[in-house]
Amino acid sequence: MAVTIKDVAKVAGVAPSTVSRVIADHPRISPATKKKVKKAMKEMGYHPNASARSLANRSSQSIGVVMPSSADKSLQNPFFPEVLRGLSSVAHQTDYSLVLCTGETDKEMLEGVERMVYSNRTDGIILLYSQVDDPIVNFLLAQDFPFSIVGKPSDRVDEITHVDNDNVRAGKEITKHLIDLGHECIAFIGGSMDRVVTMDRMRGYQLALEEAGLPYLEEYRVHTEFLKSGGQRAVEELLSLPEPPTGLVVVDDLMSIGVMNMLEECGKRVPEDVSLVSFNNVYLSELTRPPLTTVDINIYDLGVQAAKGLIAKVKDKSEPAKRIIVPFDIVHRSSAKEKEATSPSP
Amino acid sequence: MAVTIKDVAKVAGVAPSTVSRVIADHPRISPATKKKVKKAMKEMGYHPNASARSLANRSSQSIGVVMPSSADKSLQNPFFPEVLRGLSSVAHQTDYSLVLCTGETDKEMLEGVERMVYSNRTDGIILLYSQVDDPIVNFLLAQDFPFSIVGKPSDRVDEITHVDNDNVRAGKEITKHLIDLGHECIAFIGGSMDRVVTMDRMRGYQLALEEAGLPYLEEYRVHTEFLKSGGQRAVEELLSLPEPPTGLVVVDDLMSIGVMNMLEECGKRVPEDVSLVSFNNVYLSELTRPPLTTVDINIYDLGVQAAKGLIAKVKDKSEPAKRIIVPFDIVHRSSAKEKEATSPSP
DNA sequence: ATGAAAGCGCTAACAT
DNA sequence: ATGTTAGCGCTTTCAT
């Protein structure tokens, strides 16, 4: 049996409640007893029992983290470890625990979340993805349970605390970069259409095109999974167009790897034949050949802010929903270059 | 206030203990009351409170997961999400929660683990890495706290439940593959020397060399971080040797990407000029150019087995320490090929 | 500033 | 098979 608050009280010659007050750093406690109690705690190797605290407190000091379903291969994206780092960092500072929740299927995921909230296991929840019409979001909303999203909610945007980049602007600027480089046929390769992030970046792509007076063509937009076969089809479709693109905006660095792979297999060199830009700046993007010009979305910060935002909300339920925008910057490497002068048309 | 066991008891017209028994699926309980109670629970939307259970039970139904320090860039290795998937899967089945523990520094990590075990927040812990003389392992051992390791402990191997591949054999077989392909100058590129996995795979490399009567040369072994600069130096060193290797055994797929990158920059083509093989078979290894011949270590299974092993130990402390070996297999892709006939020496 | 005591919601003897 | 009851370890009024 571990040492309890009573044992400490006995040794220190005070009441259990006094020990409790010392733990909580209660103001009205004399420096003398405080010292006495702390000494006893140290000597006896006392450590508070989390469950007992939670029970008495009705607060678990832990927050749930929901990753996308692992059916989704995107789980393997280094994006996640990186957000986790950010979350972890503030969790550590604020003495919160992180409780993980994944699942093979959407059903499993929802079950996991329900379990967490019903059982009072967590004080709040962070969603590491955002998709349209998410049952988990609906559940959390219905329960009036504190949560925040990394990304942009598909709906009820200003009822939900979330931290995001300005993905529309990011999409616009990175596309504009290609345009400034002289490209006029620019395609967009994105993931699933119901991921909000895809939509936002595509919207930016559209805006840049329009601003430059370039057409926004249906056949230049491909949506696919990032895995090999997906990237493959995307590239084949694009290259078989009568006027194949010379610039590519790819929604994710990982996807870019697959795309570049295919491009090479089709005999196209990056950036000589086609320029490619993408998003996220995971560490991999400097290991590729060529290293990627990409939007650094500051993943770590997204995590930090999401955790801070949630904890604020947990501590004070009346805290209003916030939208936190993490700045991005474009990292110029060598996957994009000036469009080569086209051979003069006949 | 949420509905409690007492409320349910009242409505169902039974004692709280009966309700508790129904929850625990106690054998000695009549089907009639069982049904009655379940009905009441459902109607009232009852859900057990986890903290209360933990407190009364002295068991938290959750297991801690320790990732490597995030200072270590290896955290971004897709290896981790993949083990997590495995852990998650059995956690879900067995109704355990996963509590995450990372940290920027080794000190933070240890603090996190201490917090977990002292506060009774977890019933057991899984370590997702293994290095020599790990303070966390020492702490856990000293506390006699249930834990298991994904990988091989550096020490006290048969006191510690762990799940691992036979990395020596894997190293040997993959090296032998290169030898069978006609390579005679084969180098080894590994990560930090105090990661057990590196040492094992290198040992296998050595064995294969010796068995084939090939020399085991100091200058053919390079240890480095997998990040760009590391891979760069490794490759430069190797290529500047009087007899540069034509075969490379690289300890991790991710590292291979950096290595191939450098190789290309140095004007060496894979596999025409140098063959490369590596380990892990993360999904990325089929997206690279060329796709990697690599050892599939079945990461997901490692996770599954680690969780199962730990839970067995948690449920019955007298359970002996187990060593669980997950089979590997070699996935042949195109980063390794037969050694080209060398130009006849003068 | 500190102590006494009543819970927090659940489980586990011990009764019956 | 089910009810009674005493905790599990901590917090928090309410006294003093």
XYZ file of C-alpha atoms (C1' of nucleotides) in Angstrom:
724
model
C 0.000 0.000 0.000
C 1.329 3.380 -0.986
C 1.657 6.259 1.433
C -1.462 8.394 1.649
C -2.367 11.841 2.733
C -3.348 10.485 6.136
C 0.049 8.960 6.731
C 1.690 12.227 5.907
C -0.715 14.078 8.167
C 0.083 11.781 11.037
C 3.816 12.139 10.662
C 3.636 15.887 10.213
C 1.264 16.145 13.143
C -1.492 17.905 11.229
C -4.878 17.073 9.780
C -5.293 15.480 6.361
C -7.045 18.583 5.146
C -3.965 20.590 5.919
C -1.837 18.312 3.837
C -4.336 18.643 1.040
C -4.081 22.398 1.297
C -0.343 22.218 1.061
C -0.603 20.152 -2.089
C -2.998 22.622 -3.610
C -0.756 25.482 -2.538
C -3.595 27.029 -0.641
C -2.922 30.657 0.394
C -4.111 30.549 3.986
C -1.493 28.236 5.371
C 1.384 29.185 7.606
C 4.855 28.913 6.143
C 5.869 26.868 9.152
C 3.370 24.042 8.709
C 3.807 24.205 4.996
C 7.481 23.467 5.369
C 6.806 20.797 7.967
C 4.332 19.022 5.727
C 6.527 19.253 2.653
C 9.336 17.726 4.607
C 7.169 14.824 5.678
C 5.972 14.307 2.134
C 9.480 14.186 0.800
C 10.737 11.872 3.526
C 7.898 9.454 3.123
C 7.967 9.563 -0.654
C 4.403 10.716 -0.865
C 2.715 11.098 -4.238
C -0.924 12.034 -4.664
C -3.208 9.444 -6.144
C -4.626 10.664 -9.409
C -7.892 8.741 -9.298
C -8.698 9.952 -5.818
C -8.040 13.509 -6.851
C -10.104 13.157 -9.970
C -12.935 11.680 -8.027
C -12.995 14.386 -5.402
C -12.297 17.106 -7.921
C -14.364 15.909 -10.819
C -11.454 16.700 -13.076
C -9.030 14.233 -14.562
C -6.176 16.514 -15.527
C -5.993 14.748 -18.805
C -6.997 15.540 -22.312
C -7.984 13.190 -25.061
C -6.313 13.278 -28.448
C -8.209 11.928 -31.396
C -6.230 10.941 -34.460
C -7.812 10.140 -37.781
C -9.004 6.604 -38.262
C -6.084 4.362 -39.001
C -7.898 2.930 -41.975
C -6.846 6.248 -43.386
C -3.216 5.781 -44.339
C -2.652 9.443 -43.634
C -2.112 8.447 -40.038
C 1.414 7.619 -41.066
C 2.016 11.214 -41.971
C 4.841 12.683 -39.903
C 2.453 15.530 -39.324
C 1.035 13.646 -36.367
C 4.115 12.963 -34.325
C 4.917 16.600 -34.812
C 1.587 17.945 -33.497
C 1.877 15.453 -30.702
C 5.183 17.040 -29.780
C 3.474 20.384 -29.495
C 0.595 19.015 -27.447
C 2.991 17.113 -25.263
C 5.053 20.113 -24.539
C 2.211 22.111 -23.064
C 0.711 19.054 -21.438
C 3.941 18.527 -19.617
C 4.164 22.140 -18.530
C 0.628 22.214 -17.253
C 0.643 18.740 -15.742
C -1.948 17.298 -18.007
C -1.846 13.784 -19.385
C -2.551 12.946 -22.989
C -4.908 10.090 -23.649
C -4.792 8.720 -27.129
C -7.705 7.654 -29.237
C -7.428 5.986 -32.601
C -9.453 3.315 -34.215
C -9.548 1.232 -37.315
C -13.015 2.407 -38.275
C -15.090 5.526 -37.755
C -17.331 3.528 -35.483
C -14.440 2.512 -33.265
C -13.303 6.103 -33.100
C -16.657 7.358 -31.991
C -16.904 4.615 -29.404
C -13.541 5.618 -28.062
C -14.580 9.223 -27.740
C -17.856 8.309 -26.095
C -16.030 6.172 -23.599
C -13.689 9.025 -22.776
C -16.355 11.552 -22.150
C -18.916 9.338 -20.479
C -16.428 7.879 -18.082
C -15.024 11.251 -17.125
C -11.617 10.087 -18.183
C -10.706 13.373 -19.833
C -11.483 17.002 -19.243
C -11.393 17.905 -22.874
C -10.625 16.580 -26.316
C -8.465 17.640 -29.224
C -9.251 16.522 -32.747
C -6.252 16.239 -35.027
C -8.199 16.354 -38.233
C -11.302 17.889 -39.590
C -13.776 16.530 -42.029
C -17.263 17.432 -43.062
C -20.142 16.151 -41.018
C -18.028 14.408 -38.422
C -20.135 12.371 -35.979
C -17.539 12.930 -33.282
C -17.870 16.678 -33.549
C -21.605 16.374 -33.438
C -21.424 14.203 -30.370
C -19.082 16.550 -28.570
C -21.230 19.513 -29.453
C -24.365 17.748 -28.257
C -22.689 16.866 -24.976
C -21.398 20.379 -24.596
C -18.030 18.813 -23.910
C -14.925 21.015 -24.230
C -12.937 20.305 -27.356
C -10.749 21.940 -29.913
C -9.785 21.103 -33.436
C -6.476 21.276 -35.233
C -7.755 22.483 -38.554
C -10.954 24.222 -39.488
C -14.362 22.863 -38.545
C -16.510 22.194 -41.554
C -19.422 23.792 -39.834
C -20.390 26.062 -36.940
C -16.958 27.602 -37.271
C -17.443 30.135 -34.570
C -18.857 27.842 -31.969
C -15.776 25.657 -32.044
C -12.347 26.537 -30.757
C -9.844 25.618 -33.403
C -6.342 26.359 -34.493
C -5.527 26.481 -38.114
C -3.397 28.103 -40.729
C -4.919 30.451 -43.174
C -4.939 27.707 -45.724
C -6.746 29.708 -48.331
C -4.056 32.337 -48.255
C -1.330 29.706 -48.121
C -2.816 28.015 -51.152
C -3.038 31.311 -52.918
C 0.494 32.391 -52.187
C 2.145 29.146 -53.094
C 0.193 29.046 -56.337
C 1.117 32.615 -57.005
C 4.719 31.613 -56.559
C 4.326 29.208 -59.443
C 2.609 31.866 -61.491
C 5.389 34.331 -60.773
C 7.776 31.705 -62.035
C 6.013 31.911 -65.355
C 3.790 28.886 -65.155
C 0.382 29.122 -66.709
C -0.814 25.551 -66.706
C -1.006 24.694 -63.058
C -2.755 21.662 -61.668
C -3.893 20.896 -58.150
C -3.544 17.504 -56.550
C -5.461 17.067 -53.343
C -6.651 14.433 -50.940
C -10.164 13.522 -50.071
C -12.671 16.236 -50.898
C -14.265 16.081 -47.488
C -11.128 17.082 -45.691
C -11.566 20.747 -44.983
C -7.901 21.466 -45.444
C -7.995 20.230 -49.030
C -10.885 22.477 -49.820
C -9.270 25.548 -48.343
C -6.000 25.091 -50.137
C -7.803 24.468 -53.362
C -9.825 27.602 -52.891
C -6.563 29.528 -52.549
C -5.290 27.889 -55.700
C -8.422 29.027 -57.467
C -8.087 32.572 -56.179
C -4.507 32.870 -57.369
C -5.443 31.607 -60.787
C -8.328 34.009 -61.109
C -6.313 36.942 -59.913
C -3.758 36.169 -62.591
C -6.440 35.806 -65.192
C -5.673 32.136 -65.623
C -8.501 29.636 -66.156
C -9.617 27.409 -63.291
C -10.046 24.140 -65.082
C -11.858 21.082 -63.894
C -9.412 18.719 -65.560
C -6.538 20.290 -63.665
C -7.920 19.252 -60.318
C -7.332 15.735 -59.090
C -8.354 14.246 -55.780
C -6.809 11.067 -54.610
C -5.286 9.191 -51.735
C -1.627 9.856 -51.327
C -0.570 6.286 -51.592
C 1.271 5.029 -54.578
C -1.615 3.971 -56.746
C -3.419 7.213 -56.070
C -0.505 9.405 -57.006
C 0.039 7.270 -60.024
C -3.422 7.723 -61.436
C -3.363 11.410 -60.706
C -0.169 11.937 -62.616
C -1.202 9.793 -65.537
C -4.440 11.677 -65.898
C -2.696 14.997 -65.813
C 0.044 14.081 -68.254
C -2.364 12.679 -70.777
C -4.144 15.997 -71.056
C -3.822 17.823 -74.377
C -2.080 20.590 -72.502
C -0.316 18.950 -69.557
C 0.473 21.216 -66.610
C 3.965 22.535 -66.029
C 3.215 23.417 -62.447
C 1.752 21.273 -59.683
C 0.286 22.321 -56.365
C 0.189 19.247 -54.157
C -1.721 19.354 -50.926
C 0.763 17.430 -48.810
C 4.498 16.746 -48.821
C 4.000 13.047 -48.531
C 1.774 13.001 -51.512
C 4.436 14.935 -53.347
C 6.839 12.083 -52.928
C 4.462 9.726 -54.653
C 3.760 12.275 -57.324
C 7.427 12.964 -58.016
C 8.031 9.284 -58.202
C 5.405 8.914 -60.891
C 6.572 11.974 -62.708
C 10.008 10.464 -63.016
C 8.581 7.183 -64.169
C 6.766 9.063 -66.881
C 10.001 10.647 -67.921
C 9.301 14.085 -66.515
C 11.975 15.757 -64.456
C 11.298 18.010 -61.478
C 11.788 20.931 -61.663
C 13.084 21.046 -65.245
C 9.923 19.746 -66.877
C 7.428 20.363 -64.164
C 7.608 22.482 -61.048
C 6.034 21.190 -57.888
C 5.132 22.888 -54.650
C 3.370 21.524 -51.641
C 2.414 21.950 -48.021
C 3.512 21.082 -44.491
C 7.286 21.059 -44.567
C 7.689 17.802 -42.740
C 11.336 16.929 -42.303
C 11.116 14.588 -45.269
C 10.662 17.438 -47.646
C 14.327 18.245 -47.529
C 15.368 14.672 -48.067
C 13.605 14.230 -51.357
C 15.168 14.652 -54.740
C 14.823 17.484 -55.363
C 14.046 18.925 -51.957
C 10.609 20.468 -51.903
C 9.519 24.037 -52.082
C 6.710 23.901 -49.607
C 4.575 25.860 -47.189
C 5.824 25.478 -43.662
C 2.649 25.427 -41.606
C 4.423 25.254 -38.241
C 2.949 21.988 -37.152
C 4.499 22.086 -33.721
C 2.855 25.434 -33.025
C -0.482 24.132 -34.160
C -0.151 21.548 -31.421
C 0.950 24.035 -28.814
C -1.893 26.403 -29.550
C -4.501 23.675 -29.683
C -3.485 22.443 -26.265
C -3.413 25.924 -24.785
C -6.747 26.785 -26.294
C -8.356 23.653 -24.986
C -6.925 23.973 -21.523
C -8.182 27.537 -21.286
C -11.615 26.274 -22.197
C -11.430 23.401 -19.740
C -10.454 25.668 -16.900
C -13.183 28.108 -17.656
C -16.159 26.729 -19.460
C -17.477 30.192 -20.178
C -14.424 30.947 -22.279
C -15.708 31.791 -25.772
C -14.821 29.706 -28.788
C -11.652 31.004 -30.368
C -10.173 30.811 -33.811
C -6.402 30.769 -33.607
C -4.418 31.289 -36.769
C -0.856 30.054 -36.881
C 1.287 31.861 -39.443
C 2.889 29.954 -42.284
C 5.878 30.690 -44.417
C 7.058 29.459 -47.723
C 10.274 27.507 -47.725
C 12.014 27.792 -51.029
C 13.935 24.742 -52.063
C 14.406 23.331 -55.500
C 11.287 21.580 -56.654
C 10.028 24.694 -58.391
C 11.808 26.847 -60.913
C 11.122 29.226 -63.751
C 9.221 27.809 -66.587
C 11.539 26.999 -69.436
C 10.910 28.905 -72.596
C 8.526 26.790 -74.625
C 9.561 25.810 -78.061
C 7.941 28.361 -80.368
C 4.653 27.113 -81.660
C 4.638 26.258 -85.350
C -24.509 15.827 -11.895
C -24.244 12.599 -13.816
C -26.308 9.538 -12.998
C -24.608 7.232 -10.518
C -24.799 3.646 -9.524
C -27.098 4.564 -6.672
C -29.595 6.201 -8.962
C -29.660 3.142 -11.124
C -30.031 0.932 -8.071
C -32.983 2.942 -6.876
C -34.773 2.856 -10.189
C -34.092 -0.837 -10.713
C -35.138 -1.554 -7.150
C -31.896 -3.257 -6.165
C -28.808 -2.489 -4.096
C -25.884 -0.549 -5.525
C -23.667 -3.582 -5.170
C -25.988 -5.490 -7.435
C -25.627 -2.871 -10.074
C -21.889 -3.035 -9.633
C -22.009 -6.763 -10.117
C -23.974 -6.356 -13.290
C -21.347 -3.976 -14.606
C -18.593 -6.425 -13.752
C -20.614 -9.232 -15.293
C -20.435 -11.139 -12.076
C -21.469 -14.801 -12.463
C -23.770 -15.134 -9.477
C -26.529 -12.850 -10.594
C -29.951 -13.861 -11.821
C -30.737 -13.224 -15.447
C -33.891 -11.469 -14.365
C -32.283 -8.776 -12.240
C -29.478 -8.489 -14.709
C -31.910 -7.597 -17.413
C -33.787 -5.274 -15.115
C -30.649 -3.420 -14.145
C -29.374 -3.172 -17.680
C -32.654 -1.727 -18.728
C -32.476 0.916 -16.036
C -28.894 1.736 -16.987
C -29.818 2.210 -20.587
C -32.890 4.281 -19.825
C -31.064 6.555 -17.483
C -28.000 6.840 -19.665
C -25.744 5.506 -17.000
C -21.994 5.318 -17.546
C -19.535 4.232 -14.880
C -17.126 6.809 -13.598
C -13.586 5.783 -14.368
C -11.907 7.548 -11.468
C -14.242 6.021 -8.949
C -13.629 2.589 -10.364
C -9.887 3.088 -10.394
C -9.942 4.261 -6.857
C -11.985 1.379 -5.552
C -10.205 -1.086 -7.800
C -6.695 0.186 -7.607
C -6.441 -0.264 -11.320
C -6.687 2.427 -13.924
C -7.412 0.359 -17.007
C -4.859 2.372 -18.854
C -1.377 1.823 -20.069
C 1.349 4.351 -20.610
C 3.198 4.597 -23.884
C 6.656 6.097 -23.855
C 8.007 7.399 -27.138
C 11.606 8.387 -27.626
C 12.518 11.895 -26.641
C 11.409 14.310 -29.288
C 14.824 15.892 -29.356
C 15.521 12.759 -31.288
C 14.212 13.446 -34.760
C 13.476 9.772 -35.098
C 10.170 10.490 -33.461
C 8.998 11.531 -36.887
C 9.592 8.049 -38.154
C 6.353 6.530 -39.440
C 7.349 3.556 -37.354
C 5.623 5.161 -34.390
C 2.167 5.797 -35.739
C 2.279 2.234 -36.959
C 3.125 0.658 -33.575
C 0.548 2.943 -32.065
C -2.005 1.416 -34.395
C -1.133 -2.004 -33.074
C -1.271 -0.910 -29.465
C -4.503 0.905 -30.061
C -6.129 -2.055 -31.601
C -5.670 -4.288 -28.587
C -6.280 -1.419 -26.187
C -9.639 -0.915 -27.783
C -10.511 -4.587 -27.653
C -9.560 -4.910 -24.019
C -10.982 -1.585 -22.934
C -7.707 -0.051 -21.956
C -6.772 3.562 -22.517
C -3.438 4.660 -23.896
C -1.689 7.445 -22.090
C 1.060 9.109 -24.028
C 4.392 10.211 -22.728
C 6.932 12.154 -24.723
C 9.310 14.857 -23.737
C 11.833 17.189 -25.224
C 14.628 15.945 -23.008
C 15.503 12.710 -21.254
C 14.816 14.411 -17.978
C 11.314 15.376 -19.034
C 10.694 11.837 -20.160
C 11.720 10.351 -16.872
C 9.614 12.879 -15.003
C 6.652 11.911 -17.112
C 7.116 8.245 -16.355
C 7.573 8.891 -12.668
C 4.400 10.911 -12.602
C 2.513 8.095 -14.299
C 3.590 5.404 -11.939
C 3.572 7.400 -8.722
C 0.131 8.750 -9.324
C -1.305 5.363 -10.214
C -2.415 6.752 -13.507
C -1.427 3.651 -15.436
C -1.319 -0.058 -14.751
C 1.666 -0.670 -16.934
C 4.002 0.953 -19.386
C 5.236 0.226 -22.884
C 8.540 1.587 -24.120
C 8.713 2.173 -27.852
C 12.482 2.226 -28.050
C 15.399 0.660 -26.347
C 18.768 2.114 -25.568
C 21.633 1.148 -23.343
C 21.495 2.148 -19.739
C 18.097 3.770 -19.896
C 17.188 5.533 -16.633
C 13.525 4.882 -17.311
C 14.076 1.148 -17.485
C 16.093 1.274 -14.309
C 13.367 3.209 -12.573
C 10.652 0.820 -13.689
C 12.715 -2.152 -12.635
C 13.442 -0.617 -9.241
C 9.746 0.066 -8.733
C 8.835 -3.410 -9.856
C 6.314 -1.753 -12.116
C 4.913 -3.793 -15.017
C 6.342 -2.761 -18.348
C 7.278 -4.096 -21.708
C 9.608 -2.958 -24.422
C 9.227 -2.849 -28.158
C 12.740 -3.863 -29.065
C 15.388 -5.643 -27.084
C 16.480 -4.506 -23.635
C 20.152 -3.693 -23.498
C 20.441 -5.546 -20.264
C 18.682 -8.073 -18.024
C 17.093 -9.436 -21.145
C 15.236 -12.203 -19.437
C 13.799 -10.163 -16.656
C 12.030 -7.861 -19.065
C 9.073 -8.676 -21.231
C 9.808 -7.462 -24.696
C 8.763 -7.960 -28.250
C 11.295 -7.782 -30.962
C 12.325 -9.121 -34.312
C 15.296 -11.348 -34.604
C 17.319 -8.415 -35.801
C 20.564 -10.308 -35.921
C 19.108 -12.812 -38.298
C 17.356 -10.083 -40.256
C 20.646 -8.231 -40.586
C 22.345 -11.380 -41.658
C 19.789 -12.350 -44.252
C 19.499 -8.995 -45.862
C 23.276 -8.708 -46.050
C 23.434 -12.192 -47.480
C 21.012 -11.064 -50.121
C 23.523 -8.460 -51.208
C 26.284 -11.034 -51.159
C 24.224 -13.409 -53.251
C 23.812 -10.590 -55.700
C 27.573 -10.612 -56.124
C 28.538 -7.711 -53.914
C 31.748 -7.980 -51.988
C 32.267 -4.471 -50.719
C 29.320 -3.898 -48.469
C 29.029 -1.060 -46.009
C 26.725 -0.622 -43.052
C 25.061 2.655 -42.183
C 23.472 2.751 -38.776
C 22.025 5.127 -36.256
C 23.241 5.850 -32.812
C 25.443 3.113 -31.400
C 23.517 2.934 -28.189
C 20.296 1.930 -29.866
C 20.127 -1.799 -29.387
C 18.479 -2.334 -32.722
C 21.448 -0.842 -34.531
C 23.844 -3.142 -32.769
C 21.825 -6.244 -33.515
C 21.436 -5.511 -37.176
C 25.105 -4.721 -37.431
C 25.967 -7.977 -35.755
C 23.948 -9.784 -38.389
C 25.770 -7.852 -41.075
C 29.051 -8.992 -39.568
C 27.946 -12.610 -39.393
C 26.925 -12.649 -43.042
C 30.225 -11.158 -44.062
C 32.206 -13.663 -42.065
C 30.198 -16.591 -43.298
C 30.952 -15.520 -46.831
C 34.611 -15.067 -46.037
C 34.383 -11.341 -46.610
C 36.301 -8.933 -44.388
C 34.458 -6.976 -41.686
C 36.046 -3.595 -42.078
C 35.942 -0.701 -39.673
C 35.855 1.874 -42.436
C 32.751 0.292 -43.901
C 30.708 1.026 -40.808
C 29.220 4.446 -40.319
C 26.981 5.645 -37.524
C 24.997 8.783 -37.904
C 21.675 10.455 -37.394
C 19.306 9.920 -40.239
C 18.802 13.547 -40.973
C 20.178 15.121 -44.054
C 23.551 16.231 -42.797
C 24.161 12.862 -41.199
C 23.377 10.871 -44.293
C 25.474 13.267 -46.273
C 28.626 12.778 -44.241
C 28.140 9.039 -44.165
C 27.945 8.810 -47.906
C 30.840 11.136 -48.515
C 33.059 9.146 -46.209
C 32.136 5.904 -47.861
C 32.572 7.123 -51.410
C 35.948 8.631 -50.720
C 37.317 5.259 -49.686
C 39.964 3.702 -51.956
C 37.542 0.881 -52.554
C 34.058 2.371 -52.223
C 31.269 -0.086 -51.408
C 28.894 -1.307 -54.071
C 26.381 -2.496 -51.501
C 24.829 -0.640 -48.598
C 22.963 -2.009 -45.627
C 21.056 0.876 -44.068
C 19.447 0.443 -40.706
C 16.231 2.316 -41.409
C 14.118 3.136 -44.443
C 13.990 6.773 -43.587
C 17.717 6.961 -43.423
C 17.816 5.286 -46.788
C 15.995 8.185 -48.306
C 18.660 10.581 -47.133
C 21.373 8.207 -48.251
C 19.918 7.742 -51.713
C 19.556 11.439 -52.009
C 23.242 11.915 -51.318
C 24.233 9.069 -53.552
C 22.470 10.715 -56.415
C 24.090 14.023 -55.648
C 27.435 12.293 -55.808
C 26.543 10.940 -59.187
C 25.914 7.374 -58.079
C 22.800 5.656 -59.270
C 20.822 3.172 -57.222
C 20.838 0.285 -57.953
C 23.059 0.495 -61.050
C 26.139 1.781 -59.233
C 25.307 0.856 -55.706
C 22.720 -1.486 -54.288
C 20.932 -0.533 -51.133
C 18.844 -2.504 -48.708
C 17.284 -1.440 -45.460
C 14.830 -2.191 -42.701
C 11.270 -1.554 -41.560
C 9.212 -1.358 -44.707
C 7.327 1.744 -43.767
C 4.886 2.731 -46.459
C 7.344 5.290 -47.750
C 9.695 2.618 -48.931
C 7.581 1.955 -51.951
C 7.281 5.577 -52.830
C 10.973 6.222 -53.188
C 12.922 6.140 -56.404
C 13.774 3.342 -56.688
C 11.437 1.612 -54.253
C 13.383 -0.079 -51.491
C 14.302 -3.664 -50.982
C 13.819 -3.829 -47.276
C 13.104 -6.059 -44.315
C 9.457 -5.914 -43.340
C 9.558 -6.141 -39.568
C 5.781 -6.142 -39.144
C 5.558 -3.039 -37.065
C 1.853 -3.334 -36.432
C 2.346 -6.793 -34.945
C 5.104 -5.542 -32.724
C 2.553 -3.162 -31.266
C -0.125 -5.794 -30.914
C 2.194 -8.225 -29.164
C 3.653 -5.597 -26.872
C 0.213 -4.600 -25.705
C -0.913 -8.171 -25.219
C 2.241 -9.062 -23.356
C 1.942 -6.105 -21.067
C -1.709 -6.634 -20.329
C -1.053 -10.255 -19.446
C 1.588 -9.072 -17.034
C -0.669 -6.403 -15.584
C -3.465 -8.835 -14.977
C -1.216 -11.341 -13.341
C 1.893 -9.944 -11.802
C 3.368 -13.399 -11.378
C 3.424 -13.848 -15.143
C 7.050 -14.460 -16.104
C 8.974 -12.105 -18.342
C 8.538 -13.129 -21.950
C 10.537 -12.626 -25.075
C 8.239 -12.443 -28.053
C 9.762 -12.648 -31.498
C 7.807 -11.259 -34.406
C 8.791 -12.770 -37.741
C 10.167 -10.585 -40.502
C 10.293 -11.017 -44.197
C 12.290 -9.501 -46.943
C 10.414 -7.422 -49.446
C 12.179 -7.368 -52.757
C 11.832 -4.166 -54.653
C 14.339 -2.473 -56.859
C 16.995 -0.773 -54.796
C 19.260 -3.802 -54.973
C 20.430 -5.686 -58.027
C 23.246 -7.856 -59.235
C 26.632 -6.298 -59.129
C 27.641 -5.174 -62.571
C 30.687 -6.872 -63.948
C 33.627 -4.728 -62.919
C 35.906 -3.510 -65.611
C 38.802 -5.962 -65.668
C 41.651 -4.733 -63.533
C 44.689 -3.680 -65.521
C -4.582 29.081 10.123
C -6.139 24.509 11.007
C -9.224 20.499 12.220
C -13.453 17.412 11.744
C -16.269 15.212 8.862
C -18.982 14.465 4.930
C -18.779 13.154 0.536
C -16.919 12.003 -4.754
C -18.831 7.030 -7.276
C -17.580 2.605 -7.061
C -16.121 -2.169 -5.232
C -15.611 -5.961 -2.137
C -16.007 -8.315 1.883
C -19.339 -9.997 4.872
C -23.997 -11.115 5.785
C -28.210 -13.273 4.775
C -28.601 -14.345 -5.420
C -28.682 -9.960 -3.256
C -28.277 -6.406 0.440
C -25.264 -3.828 3.967
C -21.426 -1.475 4.830
C -16.968 -0.010 5.034
C -13.593 1.830 2.637
C -10.380 3.527 -1.830
C -7.471 8.669 -1.203
C -8.545 13.092 -1.711
C -11.135 17.734 -1.367
C -14.070 20.876 0.777
C -17.421 22.952 3.461
C -18.088 24.275 8.136
C -16.367 25.016 12.507
C -13.118 26.926 15.615
